[in-house]
Amino acid sequence: MSGGAAMEARDIVSGYGRIGVLRGASFSLMRGECLGILGHNGMGKTTLLRTLMGLLPCRGGQISFEGRAIERLPAHRRARLGLGYVPQGRQIFPALTVHENLQFGLLAKSGSNEILAQILDEFPELKRLLDRPGGALSGGEQQLLALARALCGKPSLLLLDEPTEGIQPSIVAAMIERLHDLRARRGLTILLVEQNLDFIQGLADRALLIYRGEIGREIPRAALADPNLVEEFIANV
């Protein structure tokens, strides 16, 4: 980790319509860190990422990114500042080719040819799939495409929501290795929402528990290596 806070959230409140989900969530994320968010379904994990990205309004509290207040900025402005987002379910465009999906991620960037060349160097599996519709890809290939598309924006902080959902267990280890490589190559900071404990253990420097819209206990790296300890943390939030 390179030191200093990449993102800080203080008492953020958010939800859907009249339904409140986040009730004063707070955390700090250091530059170069991979921070995991653990919690049962319905506790606010996806809502947290969508609020940080600007896809849901922040109704209260503060969000800062690299020292700048962003809670009132729209999602596209946050993306230009260096936030990238890979949503749950991937949300690629199934009728568009792999190349067209990647071009969509490049719309707001100059030097798109150079960026695309770098992406295909980092994701060589996509080279043979460039003309294939996104909907014809396997779950693992779609996840790689969603990750590559997010990286087309050259983010410094990547928000990942359940990246192993619908992925074969045999591919999970390869995805962990890929993300480690991307962190080293790009100096990425990662905020990772995931229920697959093996994936969290393989990537995260530490994890936080979210319960009923609030960030609770921290699980340090040493405790993450013991599934029994993690279950004990979760059971006692």
GROMACS .gro file of C-alpha atoms in nm:
model
  237
    1MET     CA    1   0.000   0.000   0.000
    2SER     CA    2   0.129   0.344  -0.093
    3GLY     CA    3  -0.020   0.528   0.205
    4GLY     CA    4  -0.288   0.791   0.247
    5ALA     CA    5  -0.662   0.750   0.210
    6ALA     CA    6  -0.799   0.684  -0.138
    7MET     CA    7  -1.159   0.705  -0.017
    8GLU     CA    8  -1.334   0.796   0.303
    9ALA     CA    9  -1.704   0.762   0.378
   10ARG     CA   10  -1.858   0.925   0.682
   11ASP     CA   11  -2.210   0.847   0.803
   12ILE     CA   12  -2.351   0.794   0.455
   13VAL     CA   13  -2.724   0.739   0.420
   14SER     CA   14  -2.886   0.592   0.109
   15GLY     CA   15  -3.163   0.367  -0.017
   16TYR     CA   16  -3.434   0.312  -0.276
   17GLY     CA   17  -3.732   0.547  -0.277
   18ARG     CA   18  -3.866   0.553   0.075
   19ILE     CA   19  -3.676   0.240   0.170
   20GLY     CA   20  -3.366   0.327   0.371
   21VAL     CA   21  -3.077   0.081   0.343
   22LEU     CA   22  -2.756   0.255   0.450
   23ARG     CA   23  -2.794   0.409   0.795
   24GLY     CA   24  -2.473   0.595   0.863
   25ALA     CA   25  -2.205   0.373   0.707
   26SER     CA   26  -1.844   0.484   0.759
   27PHE     CA   27  -1.507   0.346   0.649
   28SER     CA   28  -1.164   0.444   0.519
   29LEU     CA   29  -0.984   0.282   0.226
   30MET     CA   30  -0.611   0.331   0.187
   31ARG     CA   31  -0.433   0.378  -0.147
   32GLY     CA   32  -0.322   0.045  -0.291
   33GLU     CA   33  -0.534  -0.154  -0.048
   34CYS     CA   34  -0.785  -0.426  -0.127
   35LEU     CA   35  -1.065  -0.395   0.127
   36GLY     CA   36  -1.334  -0.662   0.145
   37ILE     CA   37  -1.694  -0.604   0.252
   38LEU     CA   38  -1.869  -0.907   0.402
   39GLY     CA   39  -2.229  -0.947   0.510
   40HIS     CA   40  -2.545  -1.146   0.460
   41ASN     CA   41  -2.787  -1.073   0.176
   42GLY     CA   42  -2.992  -0.757   0.226
   43MET     CA   43  -2.745  -0.588   0.460
   44GLY     CA   44  -2.652  -0.308   0.215
   45LYS     CA   45  -2.340  -0.427   0.031
   46THR     CA   46  -2.455  -0.348  -0.322
   47THR     CA   47  -2.629  -0.031  -0.206
   48LEU     CA   48  -2.297   0.085  -0.061
   49LEU     CA   49  -2.111   0.042  -0.390
   50ARG     CA   50  -2.390   0.200  -0.596
   51THR     CA   51  -2.394   0.500  -0.362
   52LEU     CA   52  -2.016   0.539  -0.378
   53MET     CA   53  -2.033   0.527  -0.759
   54GLY     CA   54  -2.314   0.782  -0.773
   55LEU     CA   55  -2.579   0.547  -0.909
   56LEU     CA   56  -2.787   0.604  -0.596
   57PRO     CA   57  -2.817   0.944  -0.426
   58CYS     CA   58  -2.627   0.998  -0.104
   59ARG     CA   59  -2.900   1.133   0.126
   60GLY     CA   60  -2.665   1.217   0.408
   61GLY     CA   61  -2.302   1.204   0.511
   62GLN     CA   62  -1.982   1.265   0.315
   63ILE     CA   63  -1.782   1.069   0.057
   64SER     CA   64  -1.432   1.183  -0.033
   65PHE     CA   65  -1.211   1.044  -0.309
   66GLU     CA   66  -0.844   1.143  -0.308
   67GLY     CA   67  -0.934   1.423  -0.069
   68ARG     CA   68  -1.217   1.564  -0.284
   69ALA     CA   69  -1.584   1.561  -0.179
   70ILE     CA   70  -1.779   1.361  -0.439
   71GLU     CA   71  -2.113   1.283  -0.272
   72ARG     CA   72  -2.295   1.535  -0.495
   73LEU     CA   73  -2.118   1.445  -0.820
   74PRO     CA   74  -2.296   1.236  -1.088
   75ALA     CA   75  -2.157   0.894  -1.175
   76HIS     CA   76  -1.984   1.004  -1.496
   77ARG     CA   77  -1.791   1.275  -1.309
   78ARG     CA   78  -1.677   1.022  -1.051
   79ALA     CA   79  -1.565   0.790  -1.330
   80ARG     CA   80  -1.357   1.070  -1.484
   81LEU     CA   81  -1.191   1.127  -1.148
   82GLY     CA   82  -1.078   0.764  -1.137
   83LEU     CA   83  -1.360   0.546  -1.001
   84GLY     CA   84  -1.434   0.222  -1.185
   85TYR     CA   85  -1.727  -0.011  -1.119
   86VAL     CA   86  -1.796  -0.374  -1.207
   87PRO     CA   87  -2.159  -0.433  -1.107
   88GLN     CA   88  -2.316  -0.750  -0.975
   89GLY     CA   89  -2.434  -0.959  -1.269
   90ARG     CA   90  -2.168  -0.792  -1.491
   91GLN     CA   91  -2.427  -0.599  -1.701
   92ILE     CA   92  -2.238  -0.625  -2.028
   93PHE     CA   93  -2.433  -0.553  -2.347
   94PRO     CA   94  -2.526  -0.903  -2.471
   95ALA     CA   95  -2.615  -0.796  -2.826
   96LEU     CA   96  -2.290  -0.602  -2.875
   97THR     CA   97  -1.963  -0.769  -2.962
   98VAL     CA   98  -1.676  -0.788  -2.717
   99HIS     CA   99  -1.501  -0.513  -2.913
  100GLU     CA  100  -1.810  -0.291  -2.902
  101ASN     CA  101  -1.845  -0.347  -2.526
  102LEU     CA  102  -1.485  -0.237  -2.481
  103GLN     CA  103  -1.537   0.064  -2.706
  104PHE     CA  104  -1.824   0.169  -2.482
  105GLY     CA  105  -1.578   0.180  -2.190
  106LEU     CA  106  -1.345   0.398  -2.396
  107LEU     CA  107  -1.598   0.664  -2.495
  108ALA     CA  108  -1.476   0.928  -2.250
  109LYS     CA  109  -1.105   0.862  -2.300
  110SER     CA  110  -0.853   1.007  -2.544
  111GLY     CA  111  -0.584   0.777  -2.677
  112SER     CA  112  -0.836   0.495  -2.700
  113ASN     CA  113  -0.624   0.284  -2.938
  114GLU     CA  114  -0.337   0.275  -2.689
  115ILE     CA  115  -0.571   0.197  -2.400
  116LEU     CA  116  -0.736  -0.085  -2.595
  117ALA     CA  117  -0.396  -0.232  -2.681
  118GLN     CA  118  -0.304  -0.232  -2.312
  119ILE     CA  119  -0.635  -0.395  -2.220
  120LEU     CA  120  -0.587  -0.673  -2.474
  121ASP     CA  121  -0.232  -0.725  -2.345
  122GLU     CA  122  -0.372  -0.767  -1.993
  123PHE     CA  123  -0.668  -0.978  -2.113
  124PRO     CA  124  -0.527  -1.187  -2.401
  125GLU     CA  125  -0.825  -1.425  -2.380
  126LEU     CA  126  -1.045  -1.151  -2.522
  127LYS     CA  127  -0.846  -1.114  -2.845
  128ARG     CA  128  -1.003  -1.420  -3.008
  129LEU     CA  129  -1.349  -1.314  -2.887
  130LEU     CA  130  -1.356  -0.956  -3.018
  131ASP     CA  131  -1.621  -1.028  -3.282
  132ARG     CA  132  -1.836  -1.250  -3.060
  133PRO     CA  133  -2.156  -1.113  -2.900
  134GLY     CA  134  -2.124  -1.058  -2.526
  135GLY     CA  135  -2.427  -1.276  -2.463
  136ALA     CA  136  -2.252  -1.574  -2.627
  137LEU     CA  137  -1.966  -1.573  -2.375
  138SER     CA  138  -1.935  -1.804  -2.078
  139GLY     CA  139  -1.986  -1.661  -1.729
  140GLY     CA  140  -1.613  -1.641  -1.672
  141GLU     CA  141  -1.553  -1.471  -2.007
  142GLN     CA  142  -1.831  -1.221  -1.936
  143GLN     CA  143  -1.672  -1.137  -1.602
  144LEU     CA  144  -1.336  -1.078  -1.770
  145LEU     CA  145  -1.508  -0.853  -2.024
  146ALA     CA  146  -1.685  -0.655  -1.750
  147LEU     CA  147  -1.355  -0.610  -1.567
  148ALA     CA  148  -1.171  -0.512  -1.884
  149ARG     CA  149  -1.446  -0.264  -1.978
  150ALA     CA  150  -1.420  -0.098  -1.635
  151LEU     CA  151  -1.042  -0.073  -1.672
  152CYS     CA  152  -1.082   0.104  -2.008
  153GLY     CA  153  -1.159   0.414  -1.800
  154LYS     CA  154  -0.814   0.387  -1.634
  155PRO     CA  155  -0.952   0.395  -1.279
  156SER     CA  156  -0.730   0.421  -0.974
  157LEU     CA  157  -1.003   0.274  -0.749
  158LEU     CA  158  -1.209  -0.024  -0.859
  159LEU     CA  159  -1.543  -0.120  -0.702
  160LEU     CA  160  -1.615  -0.491  -0.750
  161ASP     CA  161  -1.959  -0.633  -0.668
  162GLU     CA  162  -1.977  -1.013  -0.632
  163PRO     CA  163  -1.728  -1.089  -0.912
  164THR     CA  164  -1.746  -1.467  -0.855
  165GLU     CA  165  -2.124  -1.486  -0.892
  166GLY     CA  166  -2.208  -1.746  -1.157
  167ILE     CA  167  -1.842  -1.835  -1.208
  168GLN     CA  168  -1.716  -2.193  -1.198
  169PRO     CA  169  -1.502  -2.264  -0.888
  170SER     CA  170  -1.213  -2.367  -1.112
  171ILE     CA  171  -1.197  -2.012  -1.252
  172VAL     CA  172  -1.199  -1.836  -0.914
  173ALA     CA  173  -0.829  -1.901  -0.844
  174ALA     CA  174  -0.735  -1.767  -1.188
  175MET     CA  175  -0.940  -1.453  -1.122
  176ILE     CA  176  -0.759  -1.396  -0.791
  177GLU     CA  177  -0.425  -1.422  -0.972
  178ARG     CA  178  -0.546  -1.183  -1.243
  179LEU     CA  179  -0.653  -0.919  -0.992
  180HIS     CA  180  -0.322  -0.950  -0.803
  181ASP     CA  181  -0.142  -0.891  -1.133
  182LEU     CA  182  -0.360  -0.589  -1.216
  183ARG     CA  183  -0.299  -0.440  -0.872
  184ALA     CA  184   0.076  -0.472  -0.924
  185ARG     CA  185   0.068  -0.340  -1.283
  186ARG     CA  186  -0.168  -0.049  -1.226
  187GLY     CA  187  -0.132   0.029  -0.856
  188LEU     CA  188  -0.506  -0.028  -0.820
  189THR     CA  189  -0.702   0.024  -0.502
  190ILE     CA  190  -0.993  -0.220  -0.474
  191LEU     CA  191  -1.316  -0.223  -0.273
  192LEU     CA  192  -1.453  -0.576  -0.298
  193VAL     CA  193  -1.803  -0.694  -0.208
  194GLU     CA  194  -1.806  -1.073  -0.210
  195GLN     CA  195  -1.967  -1.367  -0.033
  196ASN     CA  196  -1.709  -1.620  -0.152
  197LEU     CA  197  -1.480  -1.636   0.149
  198ASP     CA  198  -1.198  -1.804  -0.045
  199PHE     CA  199  -1.198  -1.510  -0.286
  200ILE     CA  200  -1.189  -1.255  -0.004
  201GLN     CA  201  -0.908  -1.448   0.165
  202GLY     CA  202  -0.711  -1.462  -0.159
  203LEU     CA  203  -0.727  -1.087  -0.225
  204ALA     CA  204  -0.822  -0.868   0.069
  205ASP     CA  205  -0.577  -0.703   0.306
  206ARG     CA  206  -0.861  -0.681   0.558
  207ALA     CA  207  -1.240  -0.695   0.559
  208LEU     CA  208  -1.527  -0.504   0.714
  209LEU     CA  209  -1.863  -0.645   0.817
  210ILE     CA  210  -2.180  -0.465   0.712
  211TYR     CA  211  -2.497  -0.527   0.910
  212ARG     CA  212  -2.831  -0.353   0.852
  213GLY     CA  213  -2.671  -0.068   0.663
  214GLU     CA  214  -2.391   0.006   0.906
  215ILE     CA  215  -2.024  -0.088   0.893
  216GLY     CA  216  -1.942  -0.293   1.199
  217ARG     CA  217  -1.637  -0.490   1.299
  218GLU     CA  218  -1.311  -0.515   1.109
  219ILE     CA  219  -1.159  -0.854   1.032
  220PRO     CA  220  -0.779  -0.822   1.009
  221ARG     CA  221  -0.576  -1.013   0.750
  222ALA     CA  222  -0.457  -1.273   1.000
  223ALA     CA  223  -0.814  -1.360   1.103
  224LEU     CA  224  -0.932  -1.382   0.741
  225ALA     CA  225  -0.715  -1.689   0.694
  226ASP     CA  226  -0.926  -1.883   0.947
  227PRO     CA  227  -1.281  -1.956   0.820
  228ASN     CA  228  -1.395  -2.042   1.173
  229LEU     CA  229  -1.286  -1.703   1.301
  230VAL     CA  230  -1.463  -1.529   1.013
  231GLU     CA  231  -1.786  -1.717   1.086
  232GLU     CA  232  -1.751  -1.617   1.451
  233PHE     CA  233  -1.710  -1.250   1.351
  234ILE     CA  234  -2.018  -1.265   1.128
  235ALA     CA  235  -2.226  -1.444   1.389
  236ASN     CA  236  -2.150  -1.180   1.649
  237VAL     CA  237  -2.217  -0.857   1.456
   0.00000   0.00000   0.00000
